[in-house]
DNA sequence: TCTAGCACTCAACACTTTAGAGTGCTAACA
DNA sequence: TGTTAGCACTCTAAAGTGTTGAGTGCTAGA
């Protein structure tokens, strides 16, 4: 038997162990695997191989007389080298698009639906990290006086994102003044990234010779105020009940409490974590994460990016116990991300 | 000993049992109560009284040789007749106002903060049922064309509530047309309740002689669309981790899963439930609720209304296990509700 | 009307036993 | 050299047993 043959067999056995464990939550013994292999190998041989896999750090035994359980490293190896990702058929993707296609036009509504649909579909806690206007460029900004000392500032980005913020203003502003200011903003600032608006206006203000000095100053105050409350990105989170009902957590209420505390109080941390590992490469799998978020050390999350006009815009993903059906769920998350990209780009062109 | 004396004593003992049980989660025995009463009665006498309380349905025994535990009826009686509500001092209310007073001006932000602050303060899951523009009257409506086929419809109510909805329009609309339509709406419809806008416009449309026929028709389409996606009221929910960590639930993962499923999928039902029992009378306590929401049968919730311009606007409350410190929590919820009323009315007058 | 005393009940805990699942090792076999 | 049967060994989970102690209800007497 060649070296690669033996390696292949080992991988196959690791795969079977992981799949059996994921399905049953029970440590997997040599006999079960032998049975599944239809007598091509005896339990004793399987045991030898399992011993090797344990030495290499892919498996471990909860106790002497128990079967084997995958380690983080085992899962990781499985995800990266062993499992096959089934891609969704185009019919499945179309069905999915029907599911999330909202009648309304607001991006927020779409992301919310995507998140709920993903949770419902995978029976796992699902999340969406969504972009906000702050990541795009100005298409249009409208100022609507509301009452005497308030101004509703509507920010429209070139990728259909919309945000509106109420801003307090010291001196009252008439509708005409608001329109003049709006005209100024919409001729001078269109096309700039929202993230650079403030610094750009500040620069113009320093060069005091600007003939629009007063307009620049006033827009700066308002936009600074409006943009300060606009987050960089938004997190949608749904289906937490699925997380609670996982057998590995239902015996550890302490763990569940920690996780929920984390969702409530550490959203920034959580976002940073998801964002940090997300890049253009596509689907990502994170198995456990002791360093960044100890409360989620017993969880895995997997997420895939979606794009607007070819640019990375955000990601969709799920969060579950380490013991999850990676092959199936990867396909689903990946499919959903593609689907979101499709829908967003249909919007773009409409 | 007169009848009322004996009744008073019985109530005192019920009170002590409930308070001891709330504090420890353990069934309460006669000896403990006797000790707390500083030897004014012997355990045997207490036992007799406890026996009576059990016959009357206020207490029950988990098993023969256990202490007593309050029944729903026991809690109810305690809340209605026995416990004393301490009201918050004005300093405490002021402190509270400092805590929730947001720097931003949006009502949504306020309610969100109130909800989080209440959860943090009480260490219970907290909720706010908040009004939307649909419950108020039109102060101002602005139409902002966004792109070619979209219109942002900003609804400003006379009580500072603001909502904006993106509406798809068939025929493109210029900025001038939008302004004309806006002028029409803001002269003709101001002061009407948002809930009656559509029917009012429909009536005018039937009387075809209206000289503004075209404007009426166009506003109807737009407002119908904008208002259809505006909910009647919004539910804010925070601090669910506190619910998870209650000892009575941490042993019943099934229950926790049901509760979370309910929060995720039955928000309407939940809202209806909270709204139904909320009225002008003030603080309300619901102990268990088997009929309406079986998933929350093990929970109590208590909530107090807040007002805008003297009108019932919504409520704030908490949700926890039946075994909760009603006296303390009632005072807190009541205080928070008053505080919200104060803040909202300060806004109103500013 | 209250209380001391007593018999009774039952959950909780510690302890023991047993069954069985699974292992590692060894010697024999292909 | 890789595979396998056999066997001793380990350890958990479940079931059974005995003991303890908290708490009760009842009764008779103050």
XYZ file of C-alpha atoms (C1' of nucleotides) in Angstrom:
760
model
C 0.000 0.000 0.000
C 1.474 3.309 -1.042
C 1.895 6.201 1.358
C -0.829 8.253 -0.262
C -3.246 5.350 -0.175
C -2.695 5.003 3.533
C -3.097 8.756 3.994
C -6.300 8.714 2.011
C -7.655 5.922 4.124
C -6.769 7.810 7.264
C -8.540 10.888 6.015
C -11.568 8.859 5.080
C -11.725 7.493 8.597
C -11.319 10.945 10.133
C -14.136 12.115 7.909
C -16.383 9.275 9.013
C -15.621 9.870 12.663
C -16.420 13.561 12.371
C -19.598 12.915 10.475
C -20.752 10.282 12.934
C -19.928 12.517 15.879
C -21.712 15.477 14.360
C -24.761 13.342 13.783
C -24.986 11.729 17.204
C -23.055 13.850 19.744
C -21.521 10.594 20.999
C -17.835 9.697 20.991
C -17.227 7.352 18.073
C -15.813 3.860 18.583
C -13.818 1.678 16.246
C -16.618 -0.826 15.828
C -19.048 1.686 14.386
C -16.534 2.800 11.792
C -15.679 -0.799 10.892
C -19.370 -1.503 10.368
C -19.766 1.581 8.183
C -16.764 0.538 6.095
C -18.627 -2.707 5.350
C -15.985 -5.060 6.697
C -13.153 -3.841 4.498
C -11.186 -3.324 7.712
C -11.495 -4.798 11.180
C -12.081 -2.771 14.339
C -8.542 -3.520 15.480
C -7.034 -1.898 12.422
C -9.326 1.058 12.804
C -8.125 1.349 16.359
C -4.533 1.537 15.210
C -5.404 4.278 12.774
C -7.429 6.115 15.359
C -4.440 5.919 17.654
C -2.313 7.572 14.994
C -4.917 10.268 14.417
C -4.940 10.935 18.123
C -1.152 11.216 18.232
C -1.299 13.691 15.378
C -3.765 15.787 17.348
C -6.876 15.315 15.248
C -8.808 13.266 17.767
C -8.980 12.884 21.493
C -10.608 10.604 24.018
C -12.871 12.110 26.667
C -11.731 9.222 28.909
C -9.909 5.906 28.643
C -12.794 3.704 27.698
C -14.613 6.126 25.456
C -14.648 6.510 21.700
C -12.922 9.367 19.904
C -14.040 12.963 19.536
C -12.607 15.453 17.030
C -10.309 18.196 18.295
C -10.350 21.741 16.924
C -7.432 20.745 14.776
C -9.339 17.711 13.554
C -12.270 19.861 12.497
C -9.946 22.338 10.849
C -8.167 19.642 8.858
C -11.518 18.154 7.897
C -12.819 21.508 6.691
C -9.688 22.405 4.788
C -8.611 19.120 3.280
C -11.150 16.392 3.607
C -14.735 17.470 3.249
C -16.250 18.217 -0.107
C -18.359 21.351 -0.439
C -21.446 20.768 -2.456
C -22.399 23.945 -4.268
C -26.017 24.937 -4.527
C -27.746 24.318 -7.800
C -28.978 27.378 -9.642
C -32.548 26.318 -8.871
C -31.782 26.283 -5.190
C -30.251 29.744 -5.441
C -33.326 30.994 -7.275
C -35.608 29.561 -4.620
C -33.478 31.333 -2.065
C -33.728 34.621 -3.889
C -37.490 34.292 -3.890
C -37.334 33.826 -0.151
C -35.336 36.925 0.651
C -36.464 39.257 -2.116
C -38.322 41.890 -0.157
C -41.167 43.954 -1.462
C -39.700 46.992 0.193
C -36.600 48.619 -1.112
C -34.641 49.349 1.978
C -31.354 47.587 2.421
C -31.948 47.191 6.138
C -35.094 45.225 5.438
C -33.187 42.990 3.051
C -30.411 42.231 5.517
C -32.898 41.516 8.243
C -34.718 39.066 6.026
C -31.539 37.416 4.890
C -30.529 36.921 8.469
C -33.843 35.415 9.500
C -34.018 33.232 6.410
C -30.515 31.907 6.997
C -31.301 31.079 10.617
C -34.518 29.347 9.665
C -32.909 27.473 6.840
C -29.809 26.235 8.652
C -31.390 25.937 12.088
C -28.420 27.800 13.477
C -27.926 31.276 14.851
C -27.282 33.485 11.827
C -25.671 36.869 11.415
C -25.163 39.512 8.768
C -22.486 42.161 8.932
C -23.963 44.864 6.759
C -22.370 47.956 5.325
C -23.675 51.418 6.085
C -23.448 54.584 4.034
C -20.173 55.312 5.761
C -18.505 52.776 3.512
C -19.763 54.325 0.285
C -19.725 57.538 -1.649
C -22.155 60.426 -1.594
C -24.864 60.349 -4.201
C -27.199 62.794 -2.561
C -27.696 64.524 0.770
C -30.969 66.129 1.771
C -31.623 68.473 4.644
C -35.182 68.601 5.938
C -35.997 71.112 8.672
C -38.127 69.480 11.342
C -39.479 71.874 13.913
C -37.305 74.854 14.699
C -34.078 73.478 16.067
C -33.918 70.162 14.285
C -32.805 69.060 10.904
C -33.294 65.642 9.400
C -30.223 64.809 7.423
C -30.836 62.162 4.765
C -27.710 60.486 3.440
C -28.058 58.601 0.169
C -25.092 56.568 -1.016
C -24.301 55.566 -4.560
C -25.036 51.941 -3.729
C -28.622 52.425 -2.578
C -27.773 52.599 1.098
C -29.747 55.239 2.915
C -29.436 56.634 6.403
C -31.107 59.512 8.100
C -30.159 61.283 11.270
C -31.768 63.999 13.273
C -29.392 66.827 14.022
C -29.842 69.595 16.532
C -29.026 73.044 15.201
C -28.340 76.156 17.243
C -29.699 78.816 14.927
C -33.027 78.009 13.324
C -32.936 77.328 9.617
C -35.616 78.209 7.122
C -36.646 75.875 4.364
C -34.933 78.178 1.866
C -31.657 78.169 3.757
C -31.843 74.394 3.979
C -32.331 74.200 0.243
C -29.431 76.494 -0.475
C -27.215 74.485 1.815
C -28.487 71.305 0.173
C -27.646 72.669 -3.287
C -24.156 73.520 -2.141
C -23.588 70.075 -0.660
C -25.016 68.293 -3.665
C -22.859 70.130 -6.159
C -19.638 70.168 -4.154
C -19.572 66.872 -2.291
C -21.188 64.287 -4.558
C -18.895 61.371 -5.276
C -16.785 61.773 -2.155
C -16.634 58.877 0.309
C -18.808 59.619 3.334
C -15.866 58.712 5.501
C -13.866 61.629 4.069
C -16.577 64.263 4.097
C -15.661 65.754 7.422
C -11.914 65.933 6.835
C -12.504 67.366 3.376
C -14.700 70.146 4.708
C -12.251 70.838 7.502
C -9.500 71.320 4.954
C -11.592 73.775 2.978
C -12.365 75.646 6.131
C -8.662 76.157 6.846
C -8.213 77.806 3.472
C -10.329 80.683 4.631
C -10.408 82.262 1.235
C -13.142 79.879 0.151
C -15.995 81.933 -1.213
C -18.482 79.475 0.286
C -16.936 79.885 3.732
C -20.239 80.163 5.563
C -21.816 77.244 3.697
C -18.777 75.071 4.294
C -18.846 75.850 7.982
C -22.504 75.145 8.380
C -22.402 71.873 6.423
C -19.413 70.756 8.438
C -21.271 71.172 11.724
C -24.294 69.351 10.440
C -22.563 66.514 8.656
C -20.146 65.978 11.495
C -23.091 65.605 13.797
C -25.039 63.353 11.438
C -22.108 61.097 10.655
C -20.941 60.764 14.237
C -23.958 58.628 15.111
C -23.700 56.522 11.971
C -21.892 53.261 12.667
C -19.250 51.797 10.360
C -21.234 48.629 9.952
C -24.284 46.985 11.393
C -24.701 43.563 12.905
C -27.892 41.568 12.437
C -28.290 38.516 14.629
C -31.141 35.997 14.522
C -32.050 32.474 15.557
C -30.333 32.503 18.922
C -32.912 29.989 20.095
C -31.212 27.420 17.915
C -27.986 28.000 19.785
C -29.684 27.488 23.132
C -31.162 24.193 22.051
C -27.865 22.607 21.071
C -27.257 19.629 23.357
C -23.691 20.728 24.150
C -24.941 23.963 25.617
C -28.161 22.879 27.227
C -26.127 21.171 29.934
C -24.067 24.286 30.561
C -26.327 27.184 31.455
C -23.291 29.152 32.561
C -21.902 28.980 29.048
C -25.192 30.075 27.524
C -25.354 33.019 29.858
C -21.843 34.075 28.891
C -22.661 33.823 25.215
C -25.749 35.978 25.545
C -23.901 38.496 27.647
C -21.426 38.647 24.806
C -24.124 39.244 22.183
C -25.594 42.003 24.299
C -22.535 43.776 25.593
C -19.718 42.981 23.211
C -21.241 43.638 19.824
C -18.298 45.823 18.878
C -15.835 43.135 19.791
C -17.933 40.601 17.928
C -18.065 42.769 14.843
C -14.360 43.421 14.921
C -13.802 39.722 15.143
C -16.025 38.852 12.213
C -14.791 41.741 10.162
C -11.162 41.057 10.843
C -11.237 37.559 9.452
C -13.433 38.431 6.517
C -11.695 39.183 3.265
C -12.135 38.808 -0.447
C -11.175 35.183 -0.446
C -14.650 33.841 0.100
C -16.017 31.444 2.662
C -14.183 31.387 5.969
C -14.455 28.950 8.827
C -13.456 29.796 12.365
C -13.389 26.884 14.780
C -13.397 28.020 18.369
C -11.785 31.340 19.130
C -10.243 31.374 22.537
C -8.237 34.522 22.128
C -10.675 37.078 20.821
C -13.930 36.052 22.404
C -13.556 33.590 25.273
C -17.315 33.429 25.706
C -17.597 31.884 22.264
C -14.723 29.456 22.704
C -17.123 26.537 22.334
C -18.533 27.874 19.087
C -17.609 27.852 15.461
C -18.686 30.444 13.000
C -18.526 30.423 9.266
C -19.194 33.305 6.990
C -18.951 34.347 3.376
C -18.609 37.834 1.928
C -21.000 39.585 -0.389
C -20.134 42.323 -2.830
C -21.586 45.504 -4.198
C -20.246 46.534 -7.575
C -17.378 44.118 -7.127
C -16.351 45.631 -3.807
C -16.426 43.718 -0.534
C -19.484 45.018 1.297
C -20.164 42.715 4.226
C -20.717 39.092 5.115
C -23.380 36.604 6.068
C -22.731 33.683 8.357
C -23.835 31.346 11.046
C -22.736 30.669 14.581
C -23.098 27.246 16.149
C -21.419 24.628 18.258
C -18.096 23.300 16.997
C -19.886 20.068 16.322
C -21.740 21.164 13.217
C -22.287 19.789 9.757
C -19.611 21.905 8.100
C -20.034 20.481 4.613
C -23.745 21.187 4.427
C -23.622 24.511 6.252
C -20.689 25.825 4.240
C -22.663 25.223 1.080
C -25.658 27.011 2.530
C -23.768 30.046 3.807
C -21.830 30.288 0.590
C -25.048 30.032 -1.425
C -26.727 32.689 0.662
C -23.806 35.069 0.248
C -23.888 34.649 -3.536
C -27.588 35.177 -3.459
C -27.226 38.425 -1.500
C -24.616 39.645 -3.955
C -27.010 38.877 -6.815
C -29.942 40.697 -5.256
C -27.866 43.749 -4.348
C -26.481 44.013 -7.846
C -29.927 43.646 -9.393
C -30.914 46.663 -7.315
C -27.885 48.543 -8.410
C -28.814 48.178 -12.040
C -32.504 48.878 -11.671
C -56.995 37.476 69.167
C -59.376 39.180 66.789
C -60.024 37.912 63.301
C -58.147 40.751 61.661
C -55.159 40.257 63.941
C -55.015 36.624 62.966
C -55.374 37.554 59.299
C -52.601 40.092 59.595
C -50.351 37.536 61.144
C -51.106 35.094 58.377
C -50.289 37.700 55.744
C -47.073 38.549 57.520
C -46.047 34.913 57.412
C -46.983 34.589 53.734
C -44.891 37.665 53.074
C -41.925 36.225 54.924
C -42.197 32.924 53.116
C -42.330 34.621 49.733
C -39.420 36.868 50.550
C -37.332 33.994 51.849
C -38.163 31.871 48.832
C -37.358 34.685 46.420
C -34.029 35.192 48.112
C -32.906 31.566 48.263
C -34.863 29.514 45.671
C -35.377 26.918 48.398
C -38.704 25.762 49.810
C -39.224 27.516 53.136
C -39.698 25.543 56.357
C -41.509 26.489 59.539
C -38.349 26.681 61.569
C -36.794 29.390 59.452
C -39.880 31.539 59.769
C -40.043 30.965 63.529
C -36.429 32.065 63.806
C -37.099 35.180 61.765
C -40.086 36.032 63.940
C -37.696 36.080 66.890
C -39.455 33.413 68.923
C -42.801 35.159 69.091
C -44.278 31.941 67.708
C -43.090 28.353 67.687
C -42.450 26.328 64.574
C -45.494 24.187 65.319
C -47.813 27.157 65.235
C -46.218 28.379 62.057
C -46.855 24.942 60.623
C -50.539 25.209 61.418
C -50.726 28.576 59.716
C -48.763 27.312 56.767
C -51.232 24.438 56.534
C -54.097 26.941 56.347
C -52.281 28.983 53.697
C -51.801 25.831 51.707
C -55.497 24.930 51.959
C -56.369 28.414 50.760
C -54.168 27.889 47.718
C -51.408 30.377 48.482
C -48.677 27.826 49.113
C -47.820 24.330 48.025
C -45.337 21.628 48.922
C -43.077 20.214 46.226
C -43.193 16.948 48.200
C -44.279 15.708 51.617
C -41.190 16.497 53.566
C -40.298 19.748 51.905
C -40.928 23.315 52.932
C -43.496 25.528 51.250
C -43.305 27.329 47.932
C -45.655 30.132 46.819
C -48.291 29.383 44.165
C -49.268 31.848 41.451
C -52.216 32.770 43.624
C -49.891 33.314 46.550
C -47.729 35.695 44.561
C -50.792 37.504 43.284
C -52.204 37.974 46.757
C -48.816 39.130 47.967
C -48.499 41.663 45.177
C -52.023 42.985 45.545
C -52.551 42.992 49.274
C -49.441 42.355 51.256
C -46.315 43.877 49.857
C -45.541 47.549 50.210
C -44.300 49.422 47.159
C -41.513 51.767 47.980
C -41.573 54.714 45.613
C -38.362 56.111 44.263
C -37.089 59.286 45.811
C -36.872 62.276 43.513
C -33.084 62.037 43.663
C -33.211 58.501 42.429
C -35.491 59.546 39.582
C -33.097 62.331 38.664
C -30.172 59.944 38.647
C -32.211 57.728 36.397
C -32.970 60.570 34.029
C -29.281 61.283 33.766
C -28.746 57.686 32.811
C -31.217 57.560 29.959
C -31.031 61.123 28.691
C -29.512 60.622 25.289
C -27.422 63.144 23.471
C -29.250 62.348 20.296
C -32.770 63.428 19.734
C -34.371 60.415 18.218
C -37.089 58.676 20.141
C -35.869 55.287 19.008
C -32.518 55.960 20.617
C -34.244 56.956 23.826
C -36.367 53.819 24.007
C -33.404 51.652 23.255
C -31.455 53.237 26.068
C -34.328 53.009 28.479
C -34.649 49.336 27.728
C -30.962 48.631 28.218
C -30.784 50.745 31.348
C -33.774 48.981 32.868
C -32.280 45.565 32.141
C -28.941 46.581 33.597
C -30.528 48.154 36.627
C -32.937 45.377 37.532
C -30.814 42.503 36.267
C -33.868 41.196 34.486
C -34.903 41.021 30.868
C -36.491 44.371 30.090
C -38.849 45.541 27.384
C -40.335 48.739 26.044
C -43.482 48.897 23.959
C -42.969 52.141 22.086
C -45.402 54.166 20.035
C -44.780 54.954 16.395
C -45.991 57.862 14.309
C -49.061 55.815 13.463
C -50.442 56.634 16.879
C -50.060 60.403 16.505
C -51.075 63.265 14.300
C -49.364 64.739 11.282
C -47.112 67.678 11.941
C -45.142 67.552 8.743
C -44.556 65.197 5.831
C -41.590 65.552 3.505
C -41.056 63.885 0.160
C -37.460 63.515 -0.974
C -36.812 62.063 -4.427
C -34.012 59.528 -4.269
C -32.846 58.305 -7.634
C -35.476 58.144 -10.325
C -38.079 55.709 -9.093
C -37.783 56.164 -5.389
C -39.113 58.625 -2.933
C -38.127 58.923 0.689
C -41.202 59.775 2.662
C -40.432 61.417 6.005
C -43.273 61.369 8.493
C -43.006 63.778 11.410
C -45.600 63.519 14.154
C -46.658 66.240 16.533
C -45.023 64.384 19.432
C -41.496 64.293 18.027
C -41.823 60.809 16.601
C -40.222 60.486 13.215
C -40.333 57.728 10.650
C -39.075 57.528 7.125
C -39.928 55.025 4.439
C -38.654 54.502 0.972
C -41.476 54.248 -1.549
C -41.244 53.018 -5.108
C -42.991 55.252 -7.621
C -44.024 54.299 -11.136
C -43.624 57.642 -12.912
C -40.490 59.573 -12.049
C -40.976 62.706 -9.999
C -38.943 65.865 -10.239
C -37.850 67.801 -7.225
C -40.365 70.483 -8.109
C -43.242 68.049 -8.348
C -42.231 66.573 -5.023
C -42.251 70.025 -3.474
C -45.662 70.836 -4.888
C -47.023 67.570 -3.589
C -45.357 68.248 -0.247
C -46.949 71.693 -0.052
C -50.342 70.187 -0.768
C -49.937 67.517 1.900
C -48.615 69.951 4.473
C -51.467 72.370 4.041
C -54.275 69.864 3.718
C -53.353 67.025 6.035
C -51.568 68.551 9.019
C -53.243 67.708 12.302
C -54.923 64.537 11.051
C -54.063 61.286 12.794
C -51.680 59.231 10.654
C -53.996 56.293 11.087
C -56.777 58.156 9.260
C -54.733 59.653 6.447
C -55.459 56.932 3.945
C -59.173 56.717 4.550
C -59.439 60.511 4.471
C -57.718 60.726 1.103
C -59.829 57.878 -0.236
C -62.959 59.760 0.704
C -61.748 62.864 -1.083
C -60.933 60.814 -4.120
C -64.501 59.518 -4.312
C -65.797 63.058 -4.463
C -64.202 63.436 -7.857
C -65.010 67.115 -8.062
C -61.999 67.890 -5.882
C -59.888 70.459 -7.664
C -56.757 68.808 -6.327
C -57.811 65.437 -7.770
C -54.404 64.595 -9.181
C -52.541 65.629 -6.053
C -54.910 63.670 -3.836
C -54.476 60.594 -5.956
C -50.719 60.793 -5.994
C -50.424 61.426 -2.254
C -52.758 58.553 -1.554
C -50.585 56.093 -3.453
C -47.457 57.308 -1.755
C -48.766 57.569 1.778
C -50.578 54.259 1.541
C -47.304 52.688 0.576
C -45.288 54.490 3.228
C -47.736 53.770 6.035
C -48.244 50.131 5.156
C -44.750 49.281 6.322
C -45.009 51.348 9.491
C -45.923 49.186 12.470
C -48.499 50.193 15.087
C -45.955 49.914 17.852
C -42.421 48.704 18.352
C -41.041 46.244 20.851
C -37.595 46.715 22.382
C -36.205 43.763 24.286
C -32.926 43.637 26.189
C -31.098 41.693 28.863
C -32.234 38.245 27.846
C -29.012 36.902 29.299
C -30.411 37.648 32.728
C -33.357 35.414 31.985
C -31.094 32.569 30.919
C -29.086 32.763 34.096
C -32.057 32.368 36.423
C -31.615 29.140 38.361
C -35.165 27.969 37.597
C -34.467 28.040 33.887
C -30.872 26.944 33.768
C -32.002 23.417 34.630
C -34.607 23.432 31.860
C -32.954 24.118 28.526
C -36.163 23.086 26.778
C -38.008 25.922 28.492
C -35.333 28.426 27.570
C -35.465 27.345 23.964
C -39.234 27.800 23.909
C -38.956 31.242 25.409
C -36.414 32.367 22.853
C -38.448 30.896 20.040
C -41.294 32.990 21.340
C -39.229 36.179 21.391
C -38.109 35.536 17.852
C -41.246 34.270 16.187
C -44.148 35.529 18.237
C -43.346 39.185 18.685
C -46.817 40.134 17.502
C -48.448 37.837 19.995
C -46.144 39.142 22.690
C -46.963 42.734 21.843
C -50.669 42.044 21.776
C -50.343 40.455 25.163
C -48.454 43.327 26.736
C -50.588 45.920 25.079
C -53.839 44.254 25.981
C -53.189 44.353 29.689
C -51.697 47.819 29.668
C -54.039 50.677 30.466
C -54.101 54.031 32.127
C -54.241 52.590 35.599
C -50.521 52.382 36.079
C -48.295 49.511 37.112
C -49.529 46.063 36.193
C -48.282 42.684 37.304
C -48.886 39.506 35.354
C -47.920 36.299 37.105
C -47.595 33.418 34.696
C -49.786 33.506 31.628
C -50.736 30.049 30.538
C -53.438 31.047 28.140
C -51.882 33.670 25.911
C -48.269 32.575 25.731
C -47.653 29.055 26.973
C -43.927 29.450 26.386
C -43.835 32.123 29.055
C -45.986 30.243 31.546
C -43.092 30.133 33.980
C -42.527 33.870 33.777
C -43.982 36.958 35.315
C -43.896 40.333 33.712
C -44.621 43.691 35.163
C -44.964 46.920 33.294
C -46.005 50.514 33.733
C -47.328 52.953 31.148
C -45.766 56.193 30.068
C -47.565 59.163 28.609
C -47.089 61.823 25.993
C -49.119 64.952 26.517
C -51.285 63.104 28.986
C -52.096 60.349 26.502
C -51.113 56.719 27.004
C -48.160 56.177 24.676
C -46.540 52.862 25.573
C -45.105 50.942 28.468
C -41.827 49.813 29.988
C -41.447 46.591 31.896
C -39.453 43.579 32.852
C -39.806 39.883 32.302
C -38.456 37.371 34.768
C -39.146 34.173 36.623
C -42.242 34.118 38.827
C -39.869 34.052 41.755
C -38.834 37.676 41.640
C -38.555 40.496 44.126
C -41.851 42.110 43.231
C -41.676 44.892 45.786
C -38.295 46.147 44.650
C -38.883 45.594 40.951
C -42.302 47.200 40.949
C -40.775 50.330 42.393
C -38.052 50.286 39.754
C -40.357 49.747 36.781
C -42.775 52.330 38.061
C -39.937 54.797 38.584
C -38.581 54.172 35.109
C -41.985 54.712 33.530
C -42.411 58.029 35.319
C -38.937 58.967 34.267
C -39.687 58.217 30.609
C -42.856 60.287 30.811
C -40.826 63.168 32.230
C -38.156 63.024 29.555
C -40.677 62.780 26.719
C -42.598 65.733 28.000
C -39.446 67.795 28.412
C -38.799 67.127 24.725
C -42.296 68.111 23.849
C -41.896 71.518 25.444
C -38.437 72.237 24.129
C -54.989 29.194 71.604
C -50.444 27.766 71.660
C -46.704 24.482 71.975
C -43.685 20.391 72.993
C -43.027 15.962 71.521
C -43.096 12.289 68.457
C -43.754 9.355 64.553
C -43.552 9.627 59.804
C -42.122 10.918 54.992
C -39.108 11.772 51.496
C -35.227 13.980 48.877
C -30.481 14.094 48.786
C -26.239 12.112 49.300
C -22.734 8.708 49.563
C -21.537 4.295 48.503
C -21.428 -0.144 46.035
C -22.267 -3.010 42.324
C -22.897 -4.252 37.620
C -23.028 -3.978 32.623
C -21.063 -2.656 28.618
C -18.516 0.077 25.575
C -14.173 0.837 24.088
C -9.394 0.657 24.406
C -4.289 -1.090 23.926
C -1.391 -4.846 23.524
C 0.247 -9.202 21.846
C 0.761 -12.995 19.111
C -0.473 -15.129 15.018
C -1.517 -14.829 10.230
C -1.439 -13.458 5.037
C 4.756 -5.449 6.599
C 0.083 -4.785 7.327
C -3.942 -6.964 9.323
C -6.597 -9.319 12.711
C -8.483 -12.176 16.698
C -8.306 -12.485 21.418
C -7.895 -10.795 25.864
C -7.067 -8.032 29.867
C -7.946 -3.620 31.312
C -10.235 0.902 32.169
C -13.779 3.770 32.954
C -18.642 5.611 32.681
C -23.350 5.266 33.372
C -27.029 3.296 35.541
C -29.141 0.926 39.086
C -29.554 -0.350 43.722
C -28.829 0.406 48.895
C -28.456 2.654 53.285
C -28.233 6.823 55.933
C -29.116 11.442 57.124
C -31.769 15.358 58.046
C -35.171 18.646 57.024
C -39.754 19.177 57.403
C -44.296 17.704 58.175
C -48.937 16.358 60.681
C -50.958 14.949 64.731
C -51.888 14.700 69.608
C -52.034 15.736 74.232
C -51.231 18.954 77.662
C -50.407 23.832 79.367
